[in-house]
């Protein structure tokens, strides 16, 4: 993190959103977190500005994207309720993907968000879900 204020601005959303993701279980939390970190980080590394990108906000945006998209893909009442709550409380986060100042890594925000949505798609479950990778002999 670039400063103590930077740490503070990420801590509460990290704990709240990460805690909600963690309700799916510790292994899911670790797997989803690692996916967001690696996929989001790769996006920043490949397509971001040549600058220093620091902080946990990419992971925070990833959790946000995961929770909202999980409500869409999972379609279970609790997942939908969690998605609505996250949108109501943290919906203004989406403005963080808009380039504003040179001191904010909007790229980390954007690619973290996209990685979270992709993580939700790849880990979806439910009646209407099909596996991300079809199994051999599957009938569609």
mmCIF file of N, CA and C in Angstrom:
data_model
loop_
_atom_site.group_PDB
_atom_site.id
_atom_site.type_symbol
_atom_site.label_atom_id
_atom_site.label_comp_id
_atom_site.label_asym_id
_atom_site.label_seq_id
_atom_site.Cartn_x
_atom_site.Cartn_y
_atom_site.Cartn_z
ATOM 1 N N UNK A 1 0.826 -1.185 0.000
ATOM 2 C CA UNK A 1 0.000 0.000 0.000
ATOM 3 C C UNK A 1 0.867 1.243 0.000
ATOM 4 N N UNK A 2 0.331 2.273 -0.599
ATOM 5 C CA UNK A 2 1.079 3.511 -0.731
ATOM 6 C C UNK A 2 1.079 4.376 0.509
ATOM 7 N N UNK A 3 0.102 4.211 1.392
ATOM 8 C CA UNK A 3 0.021 5.024 2.604
ATOM 9 C C UNK A 3 -0.897 4.334 3.609
ATOM 10 N N UNK A 4 -0.896 4.859 4.831
ATOM 11 C CA UNK A 4 -1.773 4.308 5.860
ATOM 12 C C UNK A 4 -3.244 4.507 5.476
ATOM 13 N N UNK A 5 -3.570 5.652 4.889
ATOM 14 C CA UNK A 5 -4.944 5.890 4.435
ATOM 15 C C UNK A 5 -5.355 4.894 3.361
ATOM 16 N N UNK A 6 -4.400 4.509 2.523
ATOM 17 C CA UNK A 6 -4.665 3.511 1.489
ATOM 18 C C UNK A 6 -5.015 2.173 2.136
ATOM 19 N N UNK A 7 -4.283 1.809 3.177
ATOM 20 C CA UNK A 7 -4.575 0.572 3.913
ATOM 21 C C UNK A 7 -5.981 0.645 4.507
ATOM 22 N N UNK A 8 -6.291 1.762 5.151
ATOM 23 C CA UNK A 8 -7.606 1.913 5.780
ATOM 24 C C UNK A 8 -8.743 1.853 4.768
ATOM 25 N N UNK A 9 -8.546 2.456 3.605
ATOM 26 C CA UNK A 9 -9.622 2.484 2.612
ATOM 27 C C UNK A 9 -9.904 1.106 2.018
ATOM 28 N N UNK A 10 -8.947 0.198 2.093
ATOM 29 C CA UNK A 10 -9.152 -1.157 1.574
ATOM 30 C C UNK A 10 -9.567 -2.156 2.647
ATOM 31 N N UNK A 11 -9.259 -1.882 3.910
ATOM 32 C CA UNK A 11 -9.437 -2.883 4.960
ATOM 33 C C UNK A 11 -10.895 -3.271 5.183
ATOM 34 N N UNK A 12 -11.769 -2.302 5.382
ATOM 35 C CA UNK A 12 -13.167 -2.642 5.687
ATOM 36 C C UNK A 12 -13.843 -3.361 4.515
ATOM 37 N N UNK A 13 -13.753 -2.841 3.276
ATOM 38 C CA UNK A 13 -14.373 -3.600 2.177
ATOM 39 C C UNK A 13 -13.726 -4.973 1.978
ATOM 40 N N UNK A 14 -12.427 -5.067 2.213
ATOM 41 C CA UNK A 14 -11.746 -6.363 2.098
ATOM 42 C C UNK A 14 -12.334 -7.354 3.098
ATOM 43 N N UNK A 15 -12.506 -6.920 4.343
ATOM 44 C CA UNK A 15 -13.036 -7.805 5.377
ATOM 45 C C UNK A 15 -14.505 -8.152 5.130
ATOM 46 N N UNK A 16 -15.304 -7.160 4.762
ATOM 47 C CA UNK A 16 -16.737 -7.405 4.542
ATOM 48 C C UNK A 16 -16.953 -8.287 3.311
ATOM 49 N N UNK A 17 -16.409 -7.874 2.180
ATOM 50 C CA UNK A 17 -16.624 -8.629 0.942
ATOM 51 C C UNK A 17 -15.922 -9.983 0.988
ATOM 52 N N UNK A 18 -14.706 -10.009 1.515
ATOM 53 C CA UNK A 18 -13.997 -11.275 1.674
ATOM 54 C C UNK A 18 -14.734 -12.208 2.619
ATOM 55 N N UNK A 19 -15.322 -11.647 3.677
ATOM 56 C CA UNK A 19 -16.113 -12.460 4.603
ATOM 57 C C UNK A 19 -17.324 -13.075 3.926
ATOM 58 N N UNK A 20 -17.970 -12.309 3.062
ATOM 59 C CA UNK A 20 -19.118 -12.847 2.323
ATOM 60 C C UNK A 20 -18.687 -13.956 1.364
ATOM 61 N N UNK A 21 -17.575 -13.761 0.680
ATOM 62 C CA UNK A 21 -17.059 -14.822 -0.195
ATOM 63 C C UNK A 21 -16.704 -16.046 0.646
ATOM 64 N N UNK A 22 -16.138 -15.814 1.825
ATOM 65 C CA UNK A 22 -15.732 -16.900 2.713
ATOM 66 C C UNK A 22 -16.878 -17.737 3.240
ATOM 67 N N UNK A 23 -18.102 -17.237 3.149
ATOM 68 C CA UNK A 23 -19.251 -18.029 3.584
ATOM 69 C C UNK A 23 -19.429 -19.284 2.734
ATOM 70 N N UNK A 24 -18.814 -19.307 1.567
ATOM 71 C CA UNK A 24 -18.872 -20.506 0.707
ATOM 72 C C UNK A 24 -17.867 -21.556 1.141
ATOM 73 N N UNK A 25 -17.019 -21.203 2.117
ATOM 74 C CA UNK A 25 -16.038 -22.153 2.637
ATOM 75 C C UNK A 25 -14.626 -21.640 2.455
ATOM 76 N N UNK A 26 -13.751 -22.102 3.326
ATOM 77 C CA UNK A 26 -12.365 -21.655 3.311
ATOM 78 C C UNK A 26 -11.628 -21.986 2.030
ATOM 79 N N UNK A 27 -11.839 -23.196 1.515
ATOM 80 C CA UNK A 27 -11.159 -23.577 0.272
ATOM 81 C C UNK A 27 -11.628 -22.722 -0.895
ATOM 82 N N UNK A 28 -12.928 -22.447 -0.954
ATOM 83 C CA UNK A 28 -13.452 -21.585 -2.023
ATOM 84 C C UNK A 28 -12.869 -20.184 -1.905
ATOM 85 N N UNK A 29 -12.793 -19.659 -0.673
ATOM 86 C CA UNK A 29 -12.239 -18.320 -0.463
ATOM 87 C C UNK A 29 -10.804 -18.250 -0.959
ATOM 88 N N UNK A 30 -10.004 -19.232 -0.602
ATOM 89 C CA UNK A 30 -8.602 -19.238 -1.031
ATOM 90 C C UNK A 30 -8.509 -19.371 -2.548
ATOM 91 N N UNK A 31 -9.261 -20.296 -3.122
ATOM 92 C CA UNK A 31 -9.216 -20.495 -4.570
ATOM 93 C C UNK A 31 -9.679 -19.276 -5.346
ATOM 94 N N UNK A 32 -10.782 -18.685 -4.917
ATOM 95 C CA UNK A 32 -11.313 -17.498 -5.590
ATOM 96 C C UNK A 32 -10.349 -16.333 -5.438
ATOM 97 N N UNK A 33 -9.793 -16.171 -4.235
ATOM 98 C CA UNK A 33 -8.828 -15.085 -3.996
ATOM 99 C C UNK A 33 -7.605 -15.237 -4.885
ATOM 100 N N UNK A 34 -7.050 -16.445 -4.938
ATOM 101 C CA UNK A 34 -5.866 -16.669 -5.775
ATOM 102 C C UNK A 34 -6.180 -16.429 -7.247
ATOM 103 N N UNK A 35 -7.349 -16.871 -7.687
ATOM 104 C CA UNK A 35 -7.728 -16.650 -9.080
ATOM 105 C C UNK A 35 -7.809 -15.164 -9.390
ATOM 106 N N UNK A 36 -8.462 -14.400 -8.516
ATOM 107 C CA UNK A 36 -8.598 -12.956 -8.733
ATOM 108 C C UNK A 36 -7.233 -12.287 -8.743
ATOM 109 N N UNK A 37 -6.377 -12.664 -7.803
ATOM 110 C CA UNK A 37 -5.041 -12.064 -7.719
ATOM 111 C C UNK A 37 -4.244 -12.349 -8.989
ATOM 112 N N UNK A 38 -4.247 -13.603 -9.427
ATOM 113 C CA UNK A 38 -3.445 -13.983 -10.598
ATOM 114 C C UNK A 38 -4.056 -13.428 -11.890
ATOM 115 N N UNK A 39 -5.358 -13.641 -12.100
ATOM 116 C CA UNK A 39 -5.986 -13.180 -13.346
ATOM 117 C C UNK A 39 -6.030 -11.654 -13.409
ATOM 118 N N UNK A 40 -6.422 -11.021 -12.312
ATOM 119 C CA UNK A 40 -6.455 -9.559 -12.289
ATOM 120 C C UNK A 40 -5.068 -8.964 -12.434
ATOM 121 N N UNK A 41 -4.103 -9.559 -11.742
ATOM 122 C CA UNK A 41 -2.717 -9.089 -11.841
ATOM 123 C C UNK A 41 -2.154 -9.255 -13.239
ATOM 124 N N UNK A 42 -2.514 -10.357 -13.895
ATOM 125 C CA UNK A 42 -2.051 -10.568 -15.271
ATOM 126 C C UNK A 42 -2.621 -9.496 -16.197
ATOM 127 N N UNK A 43 -3.884 -9.147 -15.990
ATOM 128 C CA UNK A 43 -4.490 -8.088 -16.797
ATOM 129 C C UNK A 43 -3.776 -6.761 -16.624
ATOM 130 N N UNK A 44 -3.456 -6.424 -15.369
ATOM 131 C CA UNK A 44 -2.728 -5.172 -15.099
ATOM 132 C C UNK A 44 -1.340 -5.237 -15.719
ATOM 133 N N UNK A 45 -0.671 -6.361 -15.555
ATOM 134 C CA UNK A 45 0.694 -6.508 -16.063
ATOM 135 C C UNK A 45 0.726 -6.414 -17.591
ATOM 136 N N UNK A 46 -0.248 -7.040 -18.246
ATOM 137 C CA UNK A 46 -0.250 -7.054 -19.709
ATOM 138 C C UNK A 46 -0.789 -5.767 -20.333
ATOM 139 N N UNK A 47 -1.788 -5.162 -19.708
ATOM 140 C CA UNK A 47 -2.487 -4.050 -20.352
ATOM 141 C C UNK A 47 -2.471 -2.741 -19.571
ATOM 142 N N UNK A 48 -1.940 -2.758 -18.355
ATOM 143 C CA UNK A 48 -1.934 -1.548 -17.536
ATOM 144 C C UNK A 48 -0.842 -0.573 -17.932
ATOM 145 N N UNK A 49 -0.968 0.637 -17.396
ATOM 146 C CA UNK A 49 0.055 1.657 -17.631
ATOM 147 C C UNK A 49 1.390 1.203 -17.051
ATOM 148 N N UNK A 50 2.490 1.694 -17.599
ATOM 149 C CA UNK A 50 3.802 1.385 -17.013
ATOM 150 C C UNK A 50 3.997 2.226 -15.748
ATOM 151 N N UNK A 51 3.420 1.755 -14.655
ATOM 152 C CA UNK A 51 3.466 2.473 -13.382
ATOM 153 C C UNK A 51 3.526 1.449 -12.258
ATOM 154 N N UNK A 52 3.715 1.928 -11.055
ATOM 155 C CA UNK A 52 3.687 1.058 -9.884
ATOM 156 C C UNK A 52 2.232 0.925 -9.447
ATOM 157 N N UNK A 53 1.749 -0.295 -9.372
ATOM 158 C CA UNK A 53 0.377 -0.577 -8.953
ATOM 159 C C UNK A 53 0.456 -1.304 -7.616
ATOM 160 N N UNK A 54 -0.018 -0.659 -6.545
ATOM 161 C CA UNK A 54 0.075 -1.258 -5.211
ATOM 162 C C UNK A 54 -1.296 -1.271 -4.542
ATOM 163 N N UNK A 55 -1.451 -2.162 -3.579
ATOM 164 C CA UNK A 55 -2.665 -2.201 -2.781
ATOM 165 C C UNK A 55 -3.474 -3.457 -3.017
ATOM 166 N N UNK A 56 -4.531 -3.569 -2.244
ATOM 167 C CA UNK A 56 -5.415 -4.730 -2.313
ATOM 168 C C UNK A 56 -6.730 -4.408 -3.010
ATOM 169 N N UNK A 57 -6.833 -3.235 -3.611
ATOM 170 C CA UNK A 57 -8.115 -2.848 -4.197
ATOM 171 C C UNK A 57 -8.497 -3.724 -5.389
ATOM 172 N N UNK A 58 -7.539 -4.288 -6.099
ATOM 173 C CA UNK A 58 -7.871 -5.221 -7.172
ATOM 174 C C UNK A 58 -8.605 -6.434 -6.623
ATOM 175 N N UNK A 59 -8.167 -6.923 -5.470
ATOM 176 C CA UNK A 59 -8.839 -8.052 -4.826
ATOM 177 C C UNK A 59 -10.209 -7.631 -4.298
ATOM 178 N N UNK A 60 -10.305 -6.439 -3.735
ATOM 179 C CA UNK A 60 -11.591 -5.924 -3.252
ATOM 180 C C UNK A 60 -12.586 -5.834 -4.411
ATOM 181 N N UNK A 61 -12.160 -5.272 -5.533
ATOM 182 C CA UNK A 61 -13.035 -5.187 -6.707
ATOM 183 C C UNK A 61 -13.362 -6.580 -7.232
ATOM 184 N N UNK A 62 -12.411 -7.498 -7.123
ATOM 185 C CA UNK A 62 -12.666 -8.875 -7.527
ATOM 186 C C UNK A 62 -13.736 -9.531 -6.677
ATOM 187 N N UNK A 63 -13.668 -9.327 -5.370
ATOM 188 C CA UNK A 63 -14.709 -9.856 -4.484
ATOM 189 C C UNK A 63 -16.069 -9.250 -4.833
ATOM 190 N N UNK A 64 -16.080 -7.943 -5.085
ATOM 191 C CA UNK A 64 -17.320 -7.264 -5.475
ATOM 192 C C UNK A 64 -17.889 -7.912 -6.745
ATOM 193 N N UNK A 65 -17.056 -8.046 -7.776
ATOM 194 C CA UNK A 65 -17.500 -8.651 -9.029
ATOM 195 C C UNK A 65 -17.967 -10.077 -8.844
ATOM 196 N N UNK A 66 -17.240 -10.833 -8.020
ATOM 197 C CA UNK A 66 -17.614 -12.224 -7.766
ATOM 198 C C UNK A 66 -18.991 -12.305 -7.114
ATOM 199 N N UNK A 67 -19.203 -11.520 -6.062
ATOM 200 C CA UNK A 67 -20.458 -11.603 -5.313
ATOM 201 C C UNK A 67 -21.657 -11.174 -6.156
ATOM 202 N N UNK A 68 -21.503 -10.123 -6.942
ATOM 203 C CA UNK A 68 -22.603 -9.672 -7.795
ATOM 204 C C UNK A 68 -22.871 -10.706 -8.890
ATOM 205 N N UNK A 69 -21.834 -11.161 -9.563
ATOM 206 C CA UNK A 69 -22.007 -12.138 -10.640
ATOM 207 C C UNK A 69 -22.485 -13.484 -10.101
ATOM 208 N N UNK A 70 -22.059 -13.850 -8.901
ATOM 209 C CA UNK A 70 -22.505 -15.110 -8.310
ATOM 210 C C UNK A 70 -24.019 -15.097 -8.090
ATOM 211 N N UNK A 71 -24.566 -13.952 -7.717
ATOM 212 C CA UNK A 71 -26.019 -13.848 -7.593
ATOM 213 C C UNK A 71 -26.708 -14.118 -8.920
ATOM 214 N N UNK A 72 -26.112 -13.631 -9.992
ATOM 215 C CA UNK A 72 -26.668 -13.838 -11.333
ATOM 216 C C UNK A 72 -26.544 -15.296 -11.777
ATOM 217 N N UNK A 73 -25.348 -15.868 -11.613
ATOM 218 C CA UNK A 73 -25.109 -17.224 -12.104
ATOM 219 C C UNK A 73 -25.727 -18.295 -11.209
ATOM 220 N N UNK A 74 -25.667 -18.116 -9.904
ATOM 221 C CA UNK A 74 -26.137 -19.129 -8.955
ATOM 222 C C UNK A 74 -27.667 -19.147 -8.870
ATOM 223 N N UNK A 75 -28.271 -17.973 -8.856
ATOM 224 C CA UNK A 75 -29.725 -17.794 -8.862
ATOM 225 C C UNK A 75 -30.431 -18.391 -7.651
ATOM 226 N N UNK A 76 -29.707 -18.608 -6.580
ATOM 227 C CA UNK A 76 -30.346 -19.046 -5.338
ATOM 228 C C UNK A 76 -30.684 -17.807 -4.525
ATOM 229 N N UNK A 77 -31.752 -17.874 -3.734
ATOM 230 C CA UNK A 77 -32.190 -16.680 -3.002
ATOM 231 C C UNK A 77 -31.094 -16.013 -2.167
ATOM 232 N N UNK A 78 -30.296 -16.776 -1.443
ATOM 233 C CA UNK A 78 -29.252 -16.159 -0.622
ATOM 234 C C UNK A 78 -28.167 -15.506 -1.471
ATOM 235 N N UNK A 79 -27.829 -16.112 -2.590
ATOM 236 C CA UNK A 79 -26.831 -15.516 -3.482
ATOM 237 C C UNK A 79 -27.353 -14.219 -4.088
ATOM 238 N N UNK A 80 -28.620 -14.218 -4.468
ATOM 239 C CA UNK A 80 -29.228 -13.008 -5.027
ATOM 240 C C UNK A 80 -29.314 -11.921 -3.965
ATOM 241 N N UNK A 81 -29.720 -12.293 -2.753
ATOM 242 C CA UNK A 81 -29.799 -11.328 -1.657
ATOM 243 C C UNK A 81 -28.427 -10.733 -1.349
ATOM 244 N N UNK A 82 -27.395 -11.584 -1.333
ATOM 245 C CA UNK A 82 -26.031 -11.092 -1.094
ATOM 246 C C UNK A 82 -25.615 -10.128 -2.198
ATOM 247 N N UNK A 83 -25.931 -10.457 -3.449
ATOM 248 C CA UNK A 83 -25.579 -9.584 -4.576
ATOM 249 C C UNK A 83 -26.270 -8.232 -4.448
ATOM 250 N N UNK A 84 -27.542 -8.243 -4.090
ATOM 251 C CA UNK A 84 -28.281 -6.984 -3.933
ATOM 252 C C UNK A 84 -27.686 -6.162 -2.798
ATOM 253 N N UNK A 85 -27.388 -6.811 -1.671
ATOM 254 C CA UNK A 85 -26.798 -6.100 -0.529
ATOM 255 C C UNK A 85 -25.453 -5.489 -0.903
ATOM 256 N N UNK A 86 -24.643 -6.238 -1.633
ATOM 257 C CA UNK A 86 -23.328 -5.745 -2.053
ATOM 258 C C UNK A 86 -23.491 -4.550 -2.993
ATOM 259 N N UNK A 87 -24.440 -4.619 -3.903
ATOM 260 C CA UNK A 87 -24.676 -3.498 -4.823
ATOM 261 C C UNK A 87 -25.142 -2.265 -4.056
ATOM 262 N N UNK A 88 -26.049 -2.450 -3.106
ATOM 263 C CA UNK A 88 -26.571 -1.320 -2.335
ATOM 264 C C UNK A 88 -25.466 -0.665 -1.513
ATOM 265 N N UNK A 89 -24.656 -1.483 -0.835
ATOM 266 C CA UNK A 89 -23.636 -0.936 0.068
ATOM 267 C C UNK A 89 -22.387 -0.480 -0.680
ATOM 268 N N UNK A 90 -21.941 -1.269 -1.659
ATOM 269 C CA UNK A 90 -20.669 -0.989 -2.325
ATOM 270 C C UNK A 90 -20.805 -0.689 -3.816
ATOM 271 N N UNK A 91 -22.012 -0.428 -4.290
ATOM 272 C CA UNK A 91 -22.233 -0.198 -5.718
ATOM 273 C C UNK A 91 -21.421 0.932 -6.308
ATOM 274 N N UNK A 92 -21.096 1.921 -5.496
ATOM 275 C CA UNK A 92 -20.312 3.052 -6.012
ATOM 276 C C UNK A 92 -18.887 2.652 -6.377
ATOM 277 N N UNK A 93 -18.470 1.452 -5.992
ATOM 278 C CA UNK A 93 -17.137 0.976 -6.377
ATOM 279 C C UNK A 93 -16.954 0.967 -7.889
ATOM 280 N N UNK A 94 -18.034 0.725 -8.617
ATOM 281 C CA UNK A 94 -17.897 0.612 -10.071
ATOM 282 C C UNK A 94 -17.306 1.865 -10.701
ATOM 283 N N UNK A 95 -17.453 3.010 -10.040
ATOM 284 C CA UNK A 95 -16.856 4.234 -10.578
ATOM 285 C C UNK A 95 -15.331 4.201 -10.485
ATOM 286 N N UNK A 96 -14.791 3.277 -9.692
ATOM 287 C CA UNK A 96 -13.340 3.153 -9.561
ATOM 288 C C UNK A 96 -12.662 2.573 -10.783
ATOM 289 N N UNK A 97 -13.444 2.055 -11.736
ATOM 290 C CA UNK A 97 -12.842 1.515 -12.958
ATOM 291 C C UNK A 97 -12.690 2.589 -14.028
ATOM 292 N N UNK A 98 -13.128 3.797 -13.709
ATOM 293 C CA UNK A 98 -13.010 4.916 -14.645
ATOM 294 C C UNK A 98 -11.699 5.647 -14.378
ATOM 295 N N UNK A 99 -10.878 5.842 -15.398
ATOM 296 C CA UNK A 99 -9.620 6.571 -15.184
ATOM 297 C C UNK A 99 -9.895 7.994 -14.700
ATOM 298 N N UNK A 100 -9.312 8.343 -13.552
ATOM 299 C CA UNK A 100 -9.510 9.691 -13.006
ATOM 300 C C UNK A 100 -8.175 10.393 -12.802
ATOM 301 N N UNK A 101 -7.369 9.891 -11.899
ATOM 302 C CA UNK A 101 -6.073 10.508 -11.633
ATOM 303 C C UNK A 101 -4.975 9.501 -11.913
ATOM 304 N N UNK A 102 -3.786 9.995 -12.076
ATOM 305 C CA UNK A 102 -2.646 9.121 -12.311
ATOM 306 C C UNK A 102 -2.221 8.342 -11.086
ATOM 307 N N UNK A 103 -2.796 8.677 -9.929
ATOM 308 C CA UNK A 103 -2.391 8.024 -8.688
ATOM 309 C C UNK A 103 -3.282 6.854 -8.301
ATOM 310 N N UNK A 104 -4.316 6.597 -9.082
ATOM 311 C CA UNK A 104 -5.237 5.504 -8.796
ATOM 312 C C UNK A 104 -5.094 4.458 -9.896
ATOM 313 N N UNK A 105 -4.892 3.209 -9.486
ATOM 314 C CA UNK A 105 -4.765 2.136 -10.465
ATOM 315 C C UNK A 105 -6.151 1.640 -10.860
ATOM 316 N N UNK A 106 -6.775 2.393 -11.753
ATOM 317 C CA UNK A 106 -8.081 1.962 -12.239
ATOM 318 C C UNK A 106 -7.960 0.631 -12.972
ATOM 319 N N UNK A 107 -6.774 0.354 -13.501
ATOM 320 C CA UNK A 107 -6.558 -0.929 -14.186
ATOM 321 C C UNK A 107 -6.696 -2.093 -13.211
ATOM 322 N N UNK A 108 -6.138 -1.944 -12.001
ATOM 323 C CA UNK A 108 -6.275 -2.999 -10.992
ATOM 324 C C UNK A 108 -7.742 -3.169 -10.614
ATOM 325 N N UNK A 109 -8.465 -2.062 -10.523
ATOM 326 C CA UNK A 109 -9.890 -2.124 -10.209
ATOM 327 C C UNK A 109 -10.645 -2.862 -11.319
ATOM 328 N N UNK A 110 -10.395 -2.471 -12.562
ATOM 329 C CA UNK A 110 -11.092 -3.068 -13.699
ATOM 330 C C UNK A 110 -10.780 -4.552 -13.843
ATOM 331 N N UNK A 111 -9.496 -4.900 -13.846
ATOM 332 C CA UNK A 111 -9.137 -6.301 -14.060
ATOM 333 C C UNK A 111 -9.468 -7.165 -12.851
ATOM 334 N N UNK A 112 -9.445 -6.598 -11.652
ATOM 335 C CA UNK A 112 -9.912 -7.328 -10.480
ATOM 336 C C UNK A 112 -11.397 -7.633 -10.592
ATOM 337 N N UNK A 113 -12.177 -6.631 -10.985
ATOM 338 C CA UNK A 113 -13.618 -6.801 -11.168
ATOM 339 C C UNK A 113 -13.910 -7.884 -12.204
ATOM 340 N N UNK A 114 -13.242 -7.806 -13.350
ATOM 341 C CA UNK A 114 -13.451 -8.799 -14.407
ATOM 342 C C UNK A 114 -13.032 -10.196 -13.958
ATOM 343 N N UNK A 115 -11.940 -10.294 -13.210
ATOM 344 C CA UNK A 115 -11.490 -11.592 -12.700
ATOM 345 C C UNK A 115 -12.510 -12.161 -11.719
ATOM 346 N N UNK A 116 -13.122 -11.309 -10.904
ATOM 347 C CA UNK A 116 -14.150 -11.766 -9.976
ATOM 348 C C UNK A 116 -15.376 -12.296 -10.698
ATOM 349 N N UNK A 117 -15.793 -11.601 -11.747
ATOM 350 C CA UNK A 117 -16.931 -12.064 -12.550
ATOM 351 C C UNK A 117 -16.597 -13.406 -13.193
ATOM 352 N N UNK A 118 -15.403 -13.527 -13.734
ATOM 353 C CA UNK A 118 -14.987 -14.789 -14.350
ATOM 354 C C UNK A 118 -14.914 -15.905 -13.313
ATOM 355 N N UNK A 119 -14.443 -15.608 -12.121
ATOM 356 C CA UNK A 119 -14.392 -16.612 -11.048
ATOM 357 C C UNK A 119 -15.799 -17.098 -10.713
ATOM 358 N N UNK A 120 -16.761 -16.188 -10.677
ATOM 359 C CA UNK A 120 -18.147 -16.586 -10.403
ATOM 360 C C UNK A 120 -18.672 -17.487 -11.513
ATOM 361 N N UNK A 121 -18.336 -17.166 -12.728
ATOM 362 C CA UNK A 121 -18.785 -17.976 -13.874
ATOM 363 C C UNK A 121 -18.186 -19.373 -13.833
ATOM 364 N N UNK A 122 -16.908 -19.439 -13.490
ATOM 365 C CA UNK A 122 -16.221 -20.731 -13.483
ATOM 366 C C UNK A 122 -16.599 -21.602 -12.291
ATOM 367 N N UNK A 123 -17.073 -21.003 -11.211
ATOM 368 C CA UNK A 123 -17.408 -21.771 -10.006
ATOM 369 C C UNK A 123 -18.906 -21.846 -9.768
ATOM 370 N N UNK A 124 -19.692 -21.479 -10.753
ATOM 371 C CA UNK A 124 -21.136 -21.436 -10.545
ATOM 372 C C UNK A 124 -21.688 -22.816 -10.221
ATOM 373 N N UNK A 125 -22.819 -22.767 -9.553
ATOM 374 C CA UNK A 125 -23.522 -23.998 -9.202
ATOM 375 C C UNK A 125 -25.007 -23.704 -9.311
ATOM 376 N N UNK A 126 -25.809 -24.701 -9.195
ATOM 377 C CA UNK A 126 -27.247 -24.461 -9.244
ATOM 378 C C UNK A 126 -27.911 -25.295 -10.316
ATOM 379 N N UNK A 127 -29.217 -25.187 -10.359
ATOM 380 C CA UNK A 127 -30.014 -26.007 -11.280
ATOM 381 C C UNK A 127 -29.703 -25.725 -12.737
ATOM 382 N N UNK A 128 -29.491 -24.464 -13.072
ATOM 383 C CA UNK A 128 -29.294 -24.091 -14.474
ATOM 384 C C UNK A 128 -27.824 -24.036 -14.868
ATOM 385 N N UNK A 129 -26.968 -24.439 -13.957
ATOM 386 C CA UNK A 129 -25.534 -24.327 -14.228
ATOM 387 C C UNK A 129 -25.048 -25.529 -15.017
ATOM 388 N N UNK A 130 -24.157 -25.271 -15.917
ATOM 389 C CA UNK A 130 -23.449 -26.347 -16.587
ATOM 390 C C UNK A 130 -21.981 -26.161 -16.247
ATOM 391 N N UNK A 131 -21.218 -27.235 -16.242
ATOM 392 C CA UNK A 131 -19.811 -27.078 -15.874
ATOM 393 C C UNK A 131 -19.072 -26.169 -16.848
ATOM 394 N N UNK A 132 -18.079 -25.459 -16.336
ATOM 395 C CA UNK A 132 -17.286 -24.573 -17.182
ATOM 396 C C UNK A 132 -16.568 -25.370 -18.259
ATOM 397 N N UNK A 133 -16.171 -26.581 -17.909
ATOM 398 C CA UNK A 133 -15.524 -27.478 -18.862
ATOM 399 C C UNK A 133 -16.420 -28.705 -18.985
ATOM 400 N N UNK A 134 -17.058 -28.908 -20.138
ATOM 401 C CA UNK A 134 -17.974 -30.039 -20.278
ATOM 402 C C UNK A 134 -17.276 -31.369 -20.021
ATOM 403 N N UNK A 135 -18.000 -32.275 -19.376
ATOM 404 C CA UNK A 135 -17.434 -33.598 -19.126
ATOM 405 C C UNK A 135 -17.658 -34.469 -20.347
ATOM 406 N N UNK A 136 -16.845 -35.483 -20.466
ATOM 407 C CA UNK A 136 -16.911 -36.387 -21.605
ATOM 408 C C UNK A 136 -18.262 -37.095 -21.631
ATOM 409 N N UNK A 137 -18.884 -37.097 -22.765
ATOM 410 C CA UNK A 137 -20.159 -37.777 -22.928
ATOM 411 C C UNK A 137 -21.352 -36.971 -22.449
ATOM 412 N N UNK A 138 -21.141 -35.710 -22.119
ATOM 413 C CA UNK A 138 -22.251 -34.884 -21.637
ATOM 414 C C UNK A 138 -23.218 -34.590 -22.774
ATOM 415 N N UNK A 139 -24.487 -34.638 -22.456
ATOM 416 C CA UNK A 139 -25.522 -34.312 -23.434
ATOM 417 C C UNK A 139 -26.020 -32.916 -23.122
ATOM 418 N N UNK A 140 -26.059 -32.060 -24.131
ATOM 419 C CA UNK A 140 -26.503 -30.679 -23.896
ATOM 420 C C UNK A 140 -27.767 -30.395 -24.625
#
